[in-house]
PDB file of C-alpha atoms in Angstrom:
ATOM      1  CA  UNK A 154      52.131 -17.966  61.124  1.00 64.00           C
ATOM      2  CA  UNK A 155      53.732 -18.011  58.127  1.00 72.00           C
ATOM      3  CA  UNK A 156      57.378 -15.669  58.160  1.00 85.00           C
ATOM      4  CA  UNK A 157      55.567 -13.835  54.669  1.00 91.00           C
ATOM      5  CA  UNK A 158      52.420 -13.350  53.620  1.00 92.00           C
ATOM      6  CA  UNK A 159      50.362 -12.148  50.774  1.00 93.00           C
ATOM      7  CA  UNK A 160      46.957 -11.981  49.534  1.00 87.00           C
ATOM      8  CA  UNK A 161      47.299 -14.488  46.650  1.00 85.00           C
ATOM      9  CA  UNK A 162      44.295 -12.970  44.731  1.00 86.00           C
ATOM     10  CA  UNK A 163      43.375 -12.854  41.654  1.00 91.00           C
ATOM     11  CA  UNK A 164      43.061  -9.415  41.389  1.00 94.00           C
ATOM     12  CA  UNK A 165      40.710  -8.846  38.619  1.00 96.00           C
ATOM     13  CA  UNK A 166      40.590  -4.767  37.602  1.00 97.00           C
ATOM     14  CA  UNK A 167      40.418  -2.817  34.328  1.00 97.00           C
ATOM     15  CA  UNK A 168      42.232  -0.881  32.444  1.00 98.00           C
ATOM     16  CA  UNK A 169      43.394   2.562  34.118  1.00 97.00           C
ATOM     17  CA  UNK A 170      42.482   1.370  37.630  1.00 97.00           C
ATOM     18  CA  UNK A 171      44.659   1.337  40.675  1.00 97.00           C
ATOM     19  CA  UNK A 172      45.447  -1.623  42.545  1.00 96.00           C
ATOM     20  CA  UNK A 173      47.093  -2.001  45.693  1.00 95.00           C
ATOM     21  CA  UNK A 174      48.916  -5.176  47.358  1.00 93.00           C
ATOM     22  CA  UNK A 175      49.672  -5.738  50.739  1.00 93.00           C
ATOM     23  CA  UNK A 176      52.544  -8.013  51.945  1.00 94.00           C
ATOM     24  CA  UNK A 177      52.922  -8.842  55.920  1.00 95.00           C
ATOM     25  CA  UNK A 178      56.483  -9.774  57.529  1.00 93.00           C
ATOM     26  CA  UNK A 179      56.467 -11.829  61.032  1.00 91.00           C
ATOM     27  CA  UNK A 180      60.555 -10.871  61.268  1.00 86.00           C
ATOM     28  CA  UNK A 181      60.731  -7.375  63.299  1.00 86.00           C
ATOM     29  CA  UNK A 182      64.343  -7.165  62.728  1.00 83.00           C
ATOM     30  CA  UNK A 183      63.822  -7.492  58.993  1.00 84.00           C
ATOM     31  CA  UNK A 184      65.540  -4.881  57.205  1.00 81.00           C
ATOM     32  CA  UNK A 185      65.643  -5.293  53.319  1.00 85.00           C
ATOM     33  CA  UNK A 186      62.459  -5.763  51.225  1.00 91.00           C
ATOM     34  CA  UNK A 187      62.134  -6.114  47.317  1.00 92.00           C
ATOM     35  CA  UNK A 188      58.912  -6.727  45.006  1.00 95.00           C
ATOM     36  CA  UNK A 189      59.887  -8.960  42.174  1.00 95.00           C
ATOM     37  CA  UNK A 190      57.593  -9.680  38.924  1.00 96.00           C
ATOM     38  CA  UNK A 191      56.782 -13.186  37.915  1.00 96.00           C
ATOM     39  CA  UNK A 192      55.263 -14.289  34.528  1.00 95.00           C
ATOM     40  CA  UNK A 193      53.503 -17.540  33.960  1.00 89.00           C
ATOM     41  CA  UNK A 194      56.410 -20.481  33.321  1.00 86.00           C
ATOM     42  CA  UNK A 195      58.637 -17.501  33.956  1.00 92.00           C
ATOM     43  CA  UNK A 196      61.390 -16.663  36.410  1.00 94.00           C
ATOM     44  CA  UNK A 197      60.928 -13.649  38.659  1.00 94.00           C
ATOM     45  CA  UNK A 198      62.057 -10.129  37.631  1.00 94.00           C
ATOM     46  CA  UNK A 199      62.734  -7.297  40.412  1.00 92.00           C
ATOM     47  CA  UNK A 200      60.321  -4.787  40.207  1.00 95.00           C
ATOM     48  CA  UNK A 201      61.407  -2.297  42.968  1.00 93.00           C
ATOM     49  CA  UNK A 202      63.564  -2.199  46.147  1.00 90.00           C
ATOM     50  CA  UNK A 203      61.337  -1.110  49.012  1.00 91.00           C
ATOM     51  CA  UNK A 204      62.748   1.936  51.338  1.00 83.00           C
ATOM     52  CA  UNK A 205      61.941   2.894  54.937  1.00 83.00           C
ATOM     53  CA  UNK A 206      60.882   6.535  53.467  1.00 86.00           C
ATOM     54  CA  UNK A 207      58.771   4.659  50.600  1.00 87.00           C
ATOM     55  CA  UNK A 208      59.648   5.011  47.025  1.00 92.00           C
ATOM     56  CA  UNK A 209      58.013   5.398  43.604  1.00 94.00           C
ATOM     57  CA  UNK A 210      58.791   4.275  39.887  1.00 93.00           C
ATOM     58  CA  UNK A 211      56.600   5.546  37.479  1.00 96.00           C
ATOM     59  CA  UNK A 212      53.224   4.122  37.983  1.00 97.00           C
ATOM     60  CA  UNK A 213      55.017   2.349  40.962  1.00 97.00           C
ATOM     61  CA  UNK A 214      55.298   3.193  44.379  1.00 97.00           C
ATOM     62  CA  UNK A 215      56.533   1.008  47.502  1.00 96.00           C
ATOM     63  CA  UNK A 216      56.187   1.525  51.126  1.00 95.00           C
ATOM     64  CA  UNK A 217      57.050  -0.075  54.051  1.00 94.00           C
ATOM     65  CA  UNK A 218      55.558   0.010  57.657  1.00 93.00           C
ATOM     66  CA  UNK A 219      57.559  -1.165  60.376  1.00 91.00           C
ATOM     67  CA  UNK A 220      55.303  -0.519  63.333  1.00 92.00           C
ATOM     68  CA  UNK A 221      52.593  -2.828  61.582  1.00 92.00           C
ATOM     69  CA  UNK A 222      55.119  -4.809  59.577  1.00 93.00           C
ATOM     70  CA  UNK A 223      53.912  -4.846  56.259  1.00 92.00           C
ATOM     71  CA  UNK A 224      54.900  -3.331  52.896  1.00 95.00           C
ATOM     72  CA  UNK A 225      52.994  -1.829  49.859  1.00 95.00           C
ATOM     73  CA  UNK A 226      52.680  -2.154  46.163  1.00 97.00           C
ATOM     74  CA  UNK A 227      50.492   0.694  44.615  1.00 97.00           C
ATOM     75  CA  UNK A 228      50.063   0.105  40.749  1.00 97.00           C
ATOM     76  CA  UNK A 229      48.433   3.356  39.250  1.00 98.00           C
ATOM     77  CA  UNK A 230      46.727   3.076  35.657  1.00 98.00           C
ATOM     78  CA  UNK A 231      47.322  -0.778  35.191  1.00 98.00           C
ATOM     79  CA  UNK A 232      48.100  -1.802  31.735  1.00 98.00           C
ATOM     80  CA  UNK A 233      47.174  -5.138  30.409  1.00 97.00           C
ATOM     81  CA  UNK A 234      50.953  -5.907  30.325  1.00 97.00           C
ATOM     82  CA  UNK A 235      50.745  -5.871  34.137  1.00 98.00           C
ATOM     83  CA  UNK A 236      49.120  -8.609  34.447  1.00 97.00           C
ATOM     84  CA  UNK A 237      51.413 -11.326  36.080  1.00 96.00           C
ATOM     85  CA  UNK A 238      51.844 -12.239  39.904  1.00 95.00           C
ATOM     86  CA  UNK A 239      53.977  -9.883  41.884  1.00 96.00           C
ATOM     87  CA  UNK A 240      55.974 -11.730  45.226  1.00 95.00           C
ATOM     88  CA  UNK A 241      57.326  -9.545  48.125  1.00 94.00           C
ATOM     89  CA  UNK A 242      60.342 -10.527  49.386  1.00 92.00           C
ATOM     90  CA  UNK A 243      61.724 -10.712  53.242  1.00 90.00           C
ATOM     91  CA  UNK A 244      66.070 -10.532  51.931  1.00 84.00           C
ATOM     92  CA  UNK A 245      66.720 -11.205  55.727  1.00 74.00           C
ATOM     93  CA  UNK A 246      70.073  -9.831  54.893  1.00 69.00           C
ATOM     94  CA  UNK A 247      72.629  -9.076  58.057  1.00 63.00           C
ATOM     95  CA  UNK A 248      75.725  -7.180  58.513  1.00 57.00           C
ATOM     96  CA  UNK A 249      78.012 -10.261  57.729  1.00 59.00           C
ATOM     97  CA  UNK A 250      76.029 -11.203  54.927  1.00 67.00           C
ATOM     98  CA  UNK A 251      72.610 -13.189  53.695  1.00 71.00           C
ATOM     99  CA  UNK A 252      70.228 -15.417  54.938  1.00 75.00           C
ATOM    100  CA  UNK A 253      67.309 -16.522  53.990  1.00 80.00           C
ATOM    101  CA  UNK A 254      65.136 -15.369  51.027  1.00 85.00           C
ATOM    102  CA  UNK A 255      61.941 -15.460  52.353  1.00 88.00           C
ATOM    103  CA  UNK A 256      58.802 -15.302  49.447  1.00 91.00           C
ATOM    104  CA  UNK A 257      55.841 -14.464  50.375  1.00 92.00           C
ATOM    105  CA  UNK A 258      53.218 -16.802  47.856  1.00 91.00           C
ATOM    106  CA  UNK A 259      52.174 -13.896  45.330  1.00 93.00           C
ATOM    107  CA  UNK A 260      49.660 -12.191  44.381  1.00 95.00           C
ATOM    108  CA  UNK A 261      47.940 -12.875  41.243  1.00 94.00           C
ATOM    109  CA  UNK A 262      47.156  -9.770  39.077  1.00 96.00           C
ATOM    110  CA  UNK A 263      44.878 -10.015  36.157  1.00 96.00           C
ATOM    111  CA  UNK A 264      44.138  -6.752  33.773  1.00 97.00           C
ATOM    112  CA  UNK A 265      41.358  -6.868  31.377  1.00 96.00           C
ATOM    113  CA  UNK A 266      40.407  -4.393  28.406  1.00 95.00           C
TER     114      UNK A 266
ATOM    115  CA  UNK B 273      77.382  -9.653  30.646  1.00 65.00           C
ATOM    116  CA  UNK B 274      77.168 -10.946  34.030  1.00 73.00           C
ATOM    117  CA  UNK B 275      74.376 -13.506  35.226  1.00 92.00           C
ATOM    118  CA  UNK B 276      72.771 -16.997  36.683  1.00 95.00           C
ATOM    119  CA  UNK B 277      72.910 -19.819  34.278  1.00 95.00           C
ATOM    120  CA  UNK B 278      70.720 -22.920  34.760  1.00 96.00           C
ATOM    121  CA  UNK B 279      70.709 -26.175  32.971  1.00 95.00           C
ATOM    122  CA  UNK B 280      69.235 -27.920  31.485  1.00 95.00           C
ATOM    123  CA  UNK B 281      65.756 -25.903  30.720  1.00 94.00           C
ATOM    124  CA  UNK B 282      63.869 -29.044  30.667  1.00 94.00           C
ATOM    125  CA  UNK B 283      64.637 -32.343  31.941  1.00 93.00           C
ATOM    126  CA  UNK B 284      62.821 -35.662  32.570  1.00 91.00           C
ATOM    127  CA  UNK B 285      63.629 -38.047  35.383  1.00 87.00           C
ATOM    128  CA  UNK B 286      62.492 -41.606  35.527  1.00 88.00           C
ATOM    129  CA  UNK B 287      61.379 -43.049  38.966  1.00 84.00           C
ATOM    130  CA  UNK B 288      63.896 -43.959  40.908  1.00 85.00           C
ATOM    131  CA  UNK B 289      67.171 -41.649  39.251  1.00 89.00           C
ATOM    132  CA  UNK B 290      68.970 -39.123  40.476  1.00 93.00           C
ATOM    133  CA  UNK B 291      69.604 -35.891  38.801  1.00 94.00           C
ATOM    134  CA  UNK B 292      71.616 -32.638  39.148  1.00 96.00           C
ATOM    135  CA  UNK B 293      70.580 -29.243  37.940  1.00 97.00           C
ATOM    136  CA  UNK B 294      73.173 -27.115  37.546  1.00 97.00           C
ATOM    137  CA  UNK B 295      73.590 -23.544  38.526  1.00 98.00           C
ATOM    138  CA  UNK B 296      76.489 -21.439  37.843  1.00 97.00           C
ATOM    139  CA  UNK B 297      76.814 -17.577  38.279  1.00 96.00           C
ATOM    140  CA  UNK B 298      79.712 -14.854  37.245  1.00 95.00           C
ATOM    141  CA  UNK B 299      78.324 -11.988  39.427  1.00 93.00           C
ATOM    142  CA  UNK B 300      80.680 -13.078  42.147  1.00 92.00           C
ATOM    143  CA  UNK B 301      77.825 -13.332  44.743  1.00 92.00           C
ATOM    144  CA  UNK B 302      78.744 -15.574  48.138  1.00 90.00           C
ATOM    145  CA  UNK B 303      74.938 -16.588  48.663  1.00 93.00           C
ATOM    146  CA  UNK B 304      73.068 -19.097  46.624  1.00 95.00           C
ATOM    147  CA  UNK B 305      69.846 -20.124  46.523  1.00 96.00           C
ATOM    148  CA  UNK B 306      67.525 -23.389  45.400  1.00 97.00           C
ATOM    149  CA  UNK B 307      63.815 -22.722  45.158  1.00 96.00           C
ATOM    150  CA  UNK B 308      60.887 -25.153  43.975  1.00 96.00           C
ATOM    151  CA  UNK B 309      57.670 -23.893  42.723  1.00 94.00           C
ATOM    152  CA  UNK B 310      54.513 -25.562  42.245  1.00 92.00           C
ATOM    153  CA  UNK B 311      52.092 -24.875  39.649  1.00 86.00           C
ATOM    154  CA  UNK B 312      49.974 -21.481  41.104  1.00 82.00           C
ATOM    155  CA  UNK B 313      52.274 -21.736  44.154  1.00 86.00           C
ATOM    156  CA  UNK B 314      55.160 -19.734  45.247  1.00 88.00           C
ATOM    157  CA  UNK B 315      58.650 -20.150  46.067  1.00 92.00           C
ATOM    158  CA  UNK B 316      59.905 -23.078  48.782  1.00 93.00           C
ATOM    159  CA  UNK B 317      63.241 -22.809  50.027  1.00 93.00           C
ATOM    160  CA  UNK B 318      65.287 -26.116  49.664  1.00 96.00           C
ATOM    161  CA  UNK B 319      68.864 -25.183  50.318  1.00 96.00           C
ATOM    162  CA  UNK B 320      71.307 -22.349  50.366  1.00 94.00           C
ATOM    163  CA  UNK B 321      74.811 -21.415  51.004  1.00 95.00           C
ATOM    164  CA  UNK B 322      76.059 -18.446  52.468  1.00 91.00           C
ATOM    165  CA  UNK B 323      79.807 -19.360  51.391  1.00 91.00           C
ATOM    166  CA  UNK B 324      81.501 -21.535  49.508  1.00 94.00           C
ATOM    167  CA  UNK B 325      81.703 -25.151  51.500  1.00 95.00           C
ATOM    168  CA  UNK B 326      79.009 -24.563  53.560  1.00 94.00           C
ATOM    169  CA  UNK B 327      74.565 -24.723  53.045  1.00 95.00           C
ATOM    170  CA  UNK B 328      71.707 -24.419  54.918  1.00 94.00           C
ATOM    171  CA  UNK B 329      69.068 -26.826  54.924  1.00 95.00           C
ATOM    172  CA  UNK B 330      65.651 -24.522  53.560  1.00 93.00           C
ATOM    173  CA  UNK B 331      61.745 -25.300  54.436  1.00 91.00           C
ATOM    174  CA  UNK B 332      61.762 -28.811  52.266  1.00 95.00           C
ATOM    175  CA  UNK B 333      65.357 -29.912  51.881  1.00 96.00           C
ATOM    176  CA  UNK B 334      64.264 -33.785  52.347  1.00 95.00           C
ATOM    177  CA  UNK B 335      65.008 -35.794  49.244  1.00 95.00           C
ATOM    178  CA  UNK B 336      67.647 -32.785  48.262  1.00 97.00           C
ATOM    179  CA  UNK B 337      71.239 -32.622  48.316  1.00 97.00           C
ATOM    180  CA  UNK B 338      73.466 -29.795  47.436  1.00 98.00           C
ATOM    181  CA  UNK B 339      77.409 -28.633  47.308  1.00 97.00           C
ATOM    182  CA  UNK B 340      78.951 -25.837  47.137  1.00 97.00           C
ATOM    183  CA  UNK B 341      82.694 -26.622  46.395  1.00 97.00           C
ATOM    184  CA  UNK B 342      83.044 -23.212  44.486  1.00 97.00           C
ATOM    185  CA  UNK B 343      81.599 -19.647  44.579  1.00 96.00           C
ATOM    186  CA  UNK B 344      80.470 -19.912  41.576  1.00 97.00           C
ATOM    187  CA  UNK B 345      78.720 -23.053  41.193  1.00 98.00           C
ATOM    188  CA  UNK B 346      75.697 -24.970  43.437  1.00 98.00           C
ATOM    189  CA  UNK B 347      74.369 -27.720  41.627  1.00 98.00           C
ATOM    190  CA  UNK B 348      71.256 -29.157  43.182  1.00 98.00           C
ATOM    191  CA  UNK B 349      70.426 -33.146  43.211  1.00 97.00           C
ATOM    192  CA  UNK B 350      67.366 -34.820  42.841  1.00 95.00           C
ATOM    193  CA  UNK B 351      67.422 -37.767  45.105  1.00 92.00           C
ATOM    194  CA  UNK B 352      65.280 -40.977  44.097  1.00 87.00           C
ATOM    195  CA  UNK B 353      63.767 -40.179  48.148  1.00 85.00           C
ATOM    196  CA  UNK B 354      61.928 -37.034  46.736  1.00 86.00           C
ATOM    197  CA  UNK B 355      58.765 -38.682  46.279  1.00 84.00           C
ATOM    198  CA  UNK B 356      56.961 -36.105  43.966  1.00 88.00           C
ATOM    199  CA  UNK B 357      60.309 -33.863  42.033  1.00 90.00           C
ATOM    200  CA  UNK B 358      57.855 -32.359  39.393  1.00 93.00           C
ATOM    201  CA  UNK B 359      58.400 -28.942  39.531  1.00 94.00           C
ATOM    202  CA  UNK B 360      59.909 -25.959  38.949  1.00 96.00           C
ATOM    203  CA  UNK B 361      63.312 -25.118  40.067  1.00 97.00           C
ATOM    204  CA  UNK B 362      64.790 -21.733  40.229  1.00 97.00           C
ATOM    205  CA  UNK B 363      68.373 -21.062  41.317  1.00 97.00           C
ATOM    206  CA  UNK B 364      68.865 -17.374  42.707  1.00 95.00           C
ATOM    207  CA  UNK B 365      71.975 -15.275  43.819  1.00 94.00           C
ATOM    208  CA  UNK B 366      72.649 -12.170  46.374  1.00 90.00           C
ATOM    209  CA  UNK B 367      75.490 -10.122  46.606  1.00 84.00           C
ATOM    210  CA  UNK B 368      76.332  -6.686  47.472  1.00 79.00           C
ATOM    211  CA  UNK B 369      78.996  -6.936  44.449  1.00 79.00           C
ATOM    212  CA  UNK B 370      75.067  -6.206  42.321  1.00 78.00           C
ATOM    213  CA  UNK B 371      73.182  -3.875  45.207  1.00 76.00           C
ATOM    214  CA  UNK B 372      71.728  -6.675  47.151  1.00 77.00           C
ATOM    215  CA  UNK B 373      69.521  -7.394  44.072  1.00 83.00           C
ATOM    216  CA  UNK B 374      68.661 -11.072  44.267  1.00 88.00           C
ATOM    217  CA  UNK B 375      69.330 -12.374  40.756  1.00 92.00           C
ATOM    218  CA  UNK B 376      67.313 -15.563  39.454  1.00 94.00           C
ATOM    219  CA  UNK B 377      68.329 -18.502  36.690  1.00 95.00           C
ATOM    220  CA  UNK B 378      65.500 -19.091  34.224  1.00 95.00           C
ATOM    221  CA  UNK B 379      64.529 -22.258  35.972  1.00 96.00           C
ATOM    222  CA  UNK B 380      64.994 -25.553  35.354  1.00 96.00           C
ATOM    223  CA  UNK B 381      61.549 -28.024  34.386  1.00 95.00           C
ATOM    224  CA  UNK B 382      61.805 -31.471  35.979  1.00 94.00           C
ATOM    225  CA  UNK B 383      59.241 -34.084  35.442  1.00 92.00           C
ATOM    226  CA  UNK B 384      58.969 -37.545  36.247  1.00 87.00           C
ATOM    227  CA  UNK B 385      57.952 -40.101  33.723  1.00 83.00           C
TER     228      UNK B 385
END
């Protein structure tokens, strides 16, 4: 089983719609999980922390389930300019520092008129 | 402004070189990391370093060598054993110095001709 996984898509939806992305984690001691932003060619861009209590930005909102070890990404009235794949991230961090940066293989998010 | 430099952008390798991507960062983070990408693929670990003068062999490290002789520097080399280098390479930073926000380069484009 791979340590993160994603539903690599494409996500094809319109305009307006609201899309939702799942991301599972295999680590139960994982404590730190981010949603970064890639363009094509592009490096990734953070999009949002993700918090035990869940947490919104703008037409953004993450959440995280620890008893079925998975977080969210809820995108509400897409916009053409969200198209791009979106990678959740295991940060595996620990109180005496980092480890690894585990990606989970994106999900592909196309927006048409 | 503080940040993750990579270079070069672009960079062609004949069969049989090595090369060295370089990756330097001013945000003062201890851990560094080397990702390749695929086309349509996501991220594979290939080394990191939790501190200066010491790394961690990633998911595909074969054919890679790194060091980490100061904080702010990990240059990556492509060995002439790494059968099929085309790719992209991104070079990321943590630190709680910048929230635990992982921080990427823009990537460095290796082909072999």
């Amino acid at each position: 089983r791979k340590e993160v996984e994603q539903d690599p898509g494409p996500f094809n939806v319109p305009e307006g719609a609201t899309v939702a992305f799942n991301c599972t984690y295999s680590n139960s001691a994982s404590q730190s999980f981010f949603w970064y932003r890639q363009d094509c060619r592009k490096e990734p861009k953070l999009l949002m922390s993700v918090y035990s209590s869940g947490n919104e930005d703008g037409r953004f909102t993450a959440q995280l389930n620890r008893a079925s070890q998975y977080i969210s990404l809820l995108i509400r009235d897409s916009k053409l300019s969200d198209s791009a794949t979106y990678l959740c991230v295991d940060a595996d961090l620990f109180s005496g520092g980092y480890n690894k940066l585990i990606f989970g293989a994106g999900t592909r998010l196309a927006v048409h008129p | 402004d503080g940040g993750i430099t990579q270079s070069p952008k672009y960079l062609f390798r004949k069969e049989g070189q090595n090369v060295t991507l370089s990756c330097e960062q001013n945000l003062n983070h201890d851990a560094m990391y080397w990702y390749r990408q695929d086309p349509g693929q996501g991220l594979r670990l290939i080394y990191y370093s939790q501190i200066v003068n010491d790394f961690q062999k990633g998911d595909i490290a074969e054919g890679y060598s790194v060091s980490r002789e100061k904080k702010e520097s990990f240059p990556l080399t492509v060995t002439s054993a790494q059968k099929n280098p085309t790719a992209f390479y991104l070079c990321a930073s943590v630190g709680r110095t910048s929230g635990n926000t992982i921080y990427f380069g823009e990537g460095s484009w290796l082909t072999v001709v």
